[in-house]
PDB file of C-alpha atoms in Angstrom:
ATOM      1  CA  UNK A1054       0.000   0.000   0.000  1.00 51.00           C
ATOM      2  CA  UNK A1055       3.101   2.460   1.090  1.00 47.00           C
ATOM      3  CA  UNK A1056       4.582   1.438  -2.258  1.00 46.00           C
ATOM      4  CA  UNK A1057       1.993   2.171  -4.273  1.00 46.00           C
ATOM      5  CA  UNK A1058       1.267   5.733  -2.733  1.00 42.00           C
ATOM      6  CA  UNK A1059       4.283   6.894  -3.342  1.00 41.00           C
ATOM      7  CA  UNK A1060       4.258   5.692  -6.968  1.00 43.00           C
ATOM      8  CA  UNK A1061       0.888   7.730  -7.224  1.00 40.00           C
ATOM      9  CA  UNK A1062       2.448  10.918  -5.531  1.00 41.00           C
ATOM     10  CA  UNK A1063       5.819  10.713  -8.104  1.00 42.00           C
ATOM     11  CA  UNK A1064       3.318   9.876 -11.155  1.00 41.00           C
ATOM     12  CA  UNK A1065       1.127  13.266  -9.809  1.00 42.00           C
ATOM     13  CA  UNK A1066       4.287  15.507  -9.159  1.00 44.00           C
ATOM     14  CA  UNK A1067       5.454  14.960 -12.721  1.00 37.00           C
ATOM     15  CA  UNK A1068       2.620  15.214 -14.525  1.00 38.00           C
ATOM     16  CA  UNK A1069       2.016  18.752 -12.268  1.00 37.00           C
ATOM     17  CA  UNK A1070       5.267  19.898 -13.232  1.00 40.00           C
ATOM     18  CA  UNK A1071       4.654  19.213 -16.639  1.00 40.00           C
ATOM     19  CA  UNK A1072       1.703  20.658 -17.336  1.00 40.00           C
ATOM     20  CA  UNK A1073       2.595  23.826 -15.766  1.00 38.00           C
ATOM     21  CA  UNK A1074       5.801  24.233 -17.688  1.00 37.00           C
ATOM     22  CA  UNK A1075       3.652  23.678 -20.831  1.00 39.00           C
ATOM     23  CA  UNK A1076       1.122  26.468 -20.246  1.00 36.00           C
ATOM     24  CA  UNK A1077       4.267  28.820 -19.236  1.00 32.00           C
ATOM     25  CA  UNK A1078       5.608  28.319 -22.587  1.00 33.00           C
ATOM     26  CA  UNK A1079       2.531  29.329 -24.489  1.00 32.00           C
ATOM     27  CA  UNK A1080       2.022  32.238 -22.294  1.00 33.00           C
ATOM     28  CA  UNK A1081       5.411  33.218 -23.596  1.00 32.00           C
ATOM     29  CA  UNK A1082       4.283  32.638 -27.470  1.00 31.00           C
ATOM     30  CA  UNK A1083       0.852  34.555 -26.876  1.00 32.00           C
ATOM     31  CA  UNK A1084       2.530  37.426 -25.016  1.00 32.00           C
ATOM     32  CA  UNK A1085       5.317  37.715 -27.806  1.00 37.00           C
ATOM     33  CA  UNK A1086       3.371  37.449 -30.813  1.00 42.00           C
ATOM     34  CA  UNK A1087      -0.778  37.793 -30.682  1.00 45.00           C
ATOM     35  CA  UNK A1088      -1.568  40.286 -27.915  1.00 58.00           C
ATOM     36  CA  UNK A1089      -1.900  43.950 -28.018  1.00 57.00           C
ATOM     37  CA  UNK A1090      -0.074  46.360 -25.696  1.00 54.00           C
ATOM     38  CA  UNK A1091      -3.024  48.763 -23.289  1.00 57.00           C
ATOM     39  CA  UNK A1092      -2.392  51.776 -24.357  1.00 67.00           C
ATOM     40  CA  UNK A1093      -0.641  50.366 -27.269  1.00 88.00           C
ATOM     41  CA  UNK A1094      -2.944  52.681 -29.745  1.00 96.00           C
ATOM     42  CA  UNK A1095       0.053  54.883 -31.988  1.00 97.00           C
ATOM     43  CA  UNK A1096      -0.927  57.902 -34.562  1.00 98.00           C
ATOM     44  CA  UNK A1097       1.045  57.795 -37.850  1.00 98.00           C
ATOM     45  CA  UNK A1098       0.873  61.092 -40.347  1.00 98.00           C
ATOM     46  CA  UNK A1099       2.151  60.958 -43.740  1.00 97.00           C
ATOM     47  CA  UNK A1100       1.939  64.356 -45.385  1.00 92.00           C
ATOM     48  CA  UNK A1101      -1.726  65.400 -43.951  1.00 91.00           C
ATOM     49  CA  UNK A1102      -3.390  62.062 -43.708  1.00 97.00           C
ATOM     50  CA  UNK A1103      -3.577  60.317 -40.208  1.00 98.00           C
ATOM     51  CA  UNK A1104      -3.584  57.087 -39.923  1.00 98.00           C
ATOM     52  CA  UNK A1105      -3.958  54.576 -35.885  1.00 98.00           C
ATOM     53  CA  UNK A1106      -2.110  51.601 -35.317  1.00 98.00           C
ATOM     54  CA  UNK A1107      -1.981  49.279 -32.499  1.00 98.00           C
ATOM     55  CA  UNK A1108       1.646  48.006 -31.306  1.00 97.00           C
ATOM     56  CA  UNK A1109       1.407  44.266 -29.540  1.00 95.00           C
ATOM     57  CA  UNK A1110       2.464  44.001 -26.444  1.00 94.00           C
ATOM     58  CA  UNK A1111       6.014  42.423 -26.913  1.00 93.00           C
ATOM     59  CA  UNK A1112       9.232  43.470 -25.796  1.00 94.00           C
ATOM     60  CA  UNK A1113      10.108  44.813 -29.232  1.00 94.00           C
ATOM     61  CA  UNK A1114       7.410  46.853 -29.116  1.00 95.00           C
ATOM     62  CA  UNK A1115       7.794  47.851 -25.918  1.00 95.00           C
ATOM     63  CA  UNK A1116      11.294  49.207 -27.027  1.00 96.00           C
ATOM     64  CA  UNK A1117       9.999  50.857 -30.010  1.00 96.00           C
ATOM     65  CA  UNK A1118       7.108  52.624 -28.082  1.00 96.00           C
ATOM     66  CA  UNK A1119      10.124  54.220 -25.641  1.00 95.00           C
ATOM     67  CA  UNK A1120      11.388  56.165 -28.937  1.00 95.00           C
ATOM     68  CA  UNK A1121       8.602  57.839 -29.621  1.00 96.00           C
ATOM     69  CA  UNK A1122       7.197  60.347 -30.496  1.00 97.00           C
ATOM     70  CA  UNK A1123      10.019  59.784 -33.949  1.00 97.00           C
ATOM     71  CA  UNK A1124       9.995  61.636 -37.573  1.00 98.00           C
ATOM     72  CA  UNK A1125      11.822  60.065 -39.956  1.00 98.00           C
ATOM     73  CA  UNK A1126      12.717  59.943 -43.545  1.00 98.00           C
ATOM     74  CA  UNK A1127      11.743  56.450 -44.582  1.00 98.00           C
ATOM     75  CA  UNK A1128      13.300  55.082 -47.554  1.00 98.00           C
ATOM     76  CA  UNK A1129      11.450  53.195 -50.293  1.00 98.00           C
ATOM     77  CA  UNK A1130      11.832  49.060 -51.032  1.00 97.00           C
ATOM     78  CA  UNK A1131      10.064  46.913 -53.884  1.00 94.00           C
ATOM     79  CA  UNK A1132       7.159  48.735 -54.168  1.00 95.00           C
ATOM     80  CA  UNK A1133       5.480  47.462 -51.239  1.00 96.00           C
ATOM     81  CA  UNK A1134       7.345  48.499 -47.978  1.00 97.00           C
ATOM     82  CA  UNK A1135       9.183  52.011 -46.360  1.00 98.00           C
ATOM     83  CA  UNK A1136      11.877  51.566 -43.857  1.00 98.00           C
ATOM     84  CA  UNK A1137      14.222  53.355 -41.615  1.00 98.00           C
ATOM     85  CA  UNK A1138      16.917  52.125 -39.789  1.00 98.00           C
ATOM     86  CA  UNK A1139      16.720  53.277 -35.947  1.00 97.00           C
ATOM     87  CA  UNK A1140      20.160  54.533 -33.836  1.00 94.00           C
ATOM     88  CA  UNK A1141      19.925  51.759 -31.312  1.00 92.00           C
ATOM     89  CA  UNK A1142      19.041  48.137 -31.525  1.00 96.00           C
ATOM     90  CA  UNK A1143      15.607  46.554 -29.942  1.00 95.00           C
ATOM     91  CA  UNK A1144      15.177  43.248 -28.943  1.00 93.00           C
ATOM     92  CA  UNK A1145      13.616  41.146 -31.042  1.00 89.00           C
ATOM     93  CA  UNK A1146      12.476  37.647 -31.574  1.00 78.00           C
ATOM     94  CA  UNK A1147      12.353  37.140 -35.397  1.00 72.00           C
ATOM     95  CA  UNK A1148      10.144  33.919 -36.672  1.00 72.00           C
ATOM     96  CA  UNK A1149       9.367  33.809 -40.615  1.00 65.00           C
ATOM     97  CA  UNK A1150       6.743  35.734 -40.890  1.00 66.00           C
ATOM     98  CA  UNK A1151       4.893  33.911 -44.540  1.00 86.00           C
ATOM     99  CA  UNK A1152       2.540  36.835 -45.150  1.00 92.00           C
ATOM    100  CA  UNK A1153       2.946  40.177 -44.646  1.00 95.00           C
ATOM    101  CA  UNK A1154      -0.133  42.025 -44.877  1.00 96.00           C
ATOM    102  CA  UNK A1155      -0.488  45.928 -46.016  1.00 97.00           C
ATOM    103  CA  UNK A1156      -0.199  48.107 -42.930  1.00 98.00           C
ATOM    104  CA  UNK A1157       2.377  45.547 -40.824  1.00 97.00           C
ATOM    105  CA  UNK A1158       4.865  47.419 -38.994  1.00 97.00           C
ATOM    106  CA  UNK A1159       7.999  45.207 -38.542  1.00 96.00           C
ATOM    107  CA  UNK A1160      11.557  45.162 -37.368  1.00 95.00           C
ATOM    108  CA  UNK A1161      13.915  43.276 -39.838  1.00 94.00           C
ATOM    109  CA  UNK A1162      17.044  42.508 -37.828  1.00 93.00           C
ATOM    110  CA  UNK A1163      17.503  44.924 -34.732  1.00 94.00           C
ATOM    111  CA  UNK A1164      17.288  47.782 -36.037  1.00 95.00           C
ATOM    112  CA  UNK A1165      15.289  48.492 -39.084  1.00 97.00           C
ATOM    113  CA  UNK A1166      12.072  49.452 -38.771  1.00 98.00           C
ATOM    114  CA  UNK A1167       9.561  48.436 -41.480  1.00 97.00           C
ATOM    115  CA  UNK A1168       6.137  49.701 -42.548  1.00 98.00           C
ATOM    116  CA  UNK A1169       4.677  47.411 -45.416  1.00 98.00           C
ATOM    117  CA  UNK A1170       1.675  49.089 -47.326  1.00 98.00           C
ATOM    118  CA  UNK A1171       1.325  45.894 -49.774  1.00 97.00           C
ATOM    119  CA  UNK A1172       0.199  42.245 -48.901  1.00 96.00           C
ATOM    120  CA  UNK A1173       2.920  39.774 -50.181  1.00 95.00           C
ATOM    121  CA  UNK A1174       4.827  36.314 -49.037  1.00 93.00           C
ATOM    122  CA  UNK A1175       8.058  36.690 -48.183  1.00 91.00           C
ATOM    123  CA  UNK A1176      10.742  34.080 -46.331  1.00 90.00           C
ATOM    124  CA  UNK A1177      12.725  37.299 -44.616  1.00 90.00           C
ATOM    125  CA  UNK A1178      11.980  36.900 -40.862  1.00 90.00           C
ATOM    126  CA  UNK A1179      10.693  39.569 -39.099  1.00 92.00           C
ATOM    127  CA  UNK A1180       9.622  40.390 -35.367  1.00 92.00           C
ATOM    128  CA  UNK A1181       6.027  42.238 -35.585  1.00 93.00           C
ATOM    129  CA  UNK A1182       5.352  45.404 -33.321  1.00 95.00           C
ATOM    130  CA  UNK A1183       1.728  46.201 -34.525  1.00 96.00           C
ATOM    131  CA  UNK A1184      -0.393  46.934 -37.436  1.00 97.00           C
ATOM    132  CA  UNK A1185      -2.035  49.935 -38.786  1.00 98.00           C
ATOM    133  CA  UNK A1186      -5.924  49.815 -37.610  1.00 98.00           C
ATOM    134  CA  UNK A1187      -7.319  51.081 -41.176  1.00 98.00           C
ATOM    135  CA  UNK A1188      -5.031  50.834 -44.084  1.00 98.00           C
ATOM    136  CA  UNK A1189      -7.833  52.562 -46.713  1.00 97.00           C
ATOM    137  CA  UNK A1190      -5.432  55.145 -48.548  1.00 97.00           C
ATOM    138  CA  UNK A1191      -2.275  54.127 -46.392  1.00 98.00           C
ATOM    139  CA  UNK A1192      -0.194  53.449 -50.147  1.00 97.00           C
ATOM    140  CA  UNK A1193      -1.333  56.474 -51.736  1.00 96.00           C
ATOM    141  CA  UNK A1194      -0.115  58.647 -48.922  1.00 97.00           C
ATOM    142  CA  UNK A1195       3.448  56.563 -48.455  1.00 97.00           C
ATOM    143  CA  UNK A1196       3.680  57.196 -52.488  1.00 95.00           C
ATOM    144  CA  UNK A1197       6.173  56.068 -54.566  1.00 94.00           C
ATOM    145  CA  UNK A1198       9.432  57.441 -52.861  1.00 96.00           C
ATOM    146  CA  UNK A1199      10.830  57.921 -49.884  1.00 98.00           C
ATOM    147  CA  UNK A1200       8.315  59.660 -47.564  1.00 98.00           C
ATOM    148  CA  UNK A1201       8.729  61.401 -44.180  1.00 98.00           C
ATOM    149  CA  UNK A1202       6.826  59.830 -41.505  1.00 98.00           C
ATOM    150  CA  UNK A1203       5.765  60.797 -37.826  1.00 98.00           C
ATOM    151  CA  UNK A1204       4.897  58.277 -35.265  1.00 98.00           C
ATOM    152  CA  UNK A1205       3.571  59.678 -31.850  1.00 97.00           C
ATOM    153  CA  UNK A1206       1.646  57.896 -28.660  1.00 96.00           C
ATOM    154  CA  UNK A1207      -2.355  58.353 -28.861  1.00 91.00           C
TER     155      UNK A1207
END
């Protein structure tokens, strides 16, 4: 009877211990790459158009949200994405992305900041800070060339 309890109470501790360490990990996974940051809500101007977007509540992000409010001169790639490259590096956590989708602001790397205004595949990794709220006119504004951007807290 002894011998059996204590197999029970071994068989119960690890199966505890497991289960717990599995729901820690997907905590990590949901904070890092599905949930959005309170007070996460950002203002973007291009020209005279205002645009919202809502960073996630990573530690990229997080970093990011620190620099602002930021203008900068972002510089036009393929026809589908503006980007900047920021003074300091922000931690990141980069998984292949598959899809980006129009209004996706990204960090490629550490340091360069990404706003997409076109939905396309890609196999670059990228680590997602947030996404613009309503992208209706967001790649007429952003034009053709390189565009100067402001990016300011709600």
């Amino acid at each position: 009877m002894k011998h059996s309890f204590l197999i029970l109470l071994t068989f119960m501790s690890v199966f505890i211990s497991s289960a717990s360490s599995c729901n820690k990990e997907n905590d990590n996974i949901n904070t890092e790459n599905n949930n959005t940051m309170s007070n996460g809500k950002m203002k973007i101007t291009v020209n005279s158009q205002t645009f919202t977007a809502t960073l996630l509540d990573n530690n990229s992000a997080k970093a990011f949200k620190e620099m602002l409010p930021l203008t900068i001169n972002m510089t036009e790639l393929n026809g589908n994405e503006k980007y900047y490259d920021l003074p300091n590096n922000l931690p990141t956590n980069s998984p292949n992305s598959g899809t980006i989708k129009n209004g996706d602001l990204m960090l490629f790397g550490s340091k360069t900041f990404v706003l997409f205004y076109k939905t396309h595949s890609t196999s670059y990794s990228y680590a997602k800070l947030g996404m613009v709220d309503d992208v209706t006119g967001l790649a007429t504004a952003l034009g053709s060339g390189n565009v100067i951007v402001s990016f300011e807290l709600e």
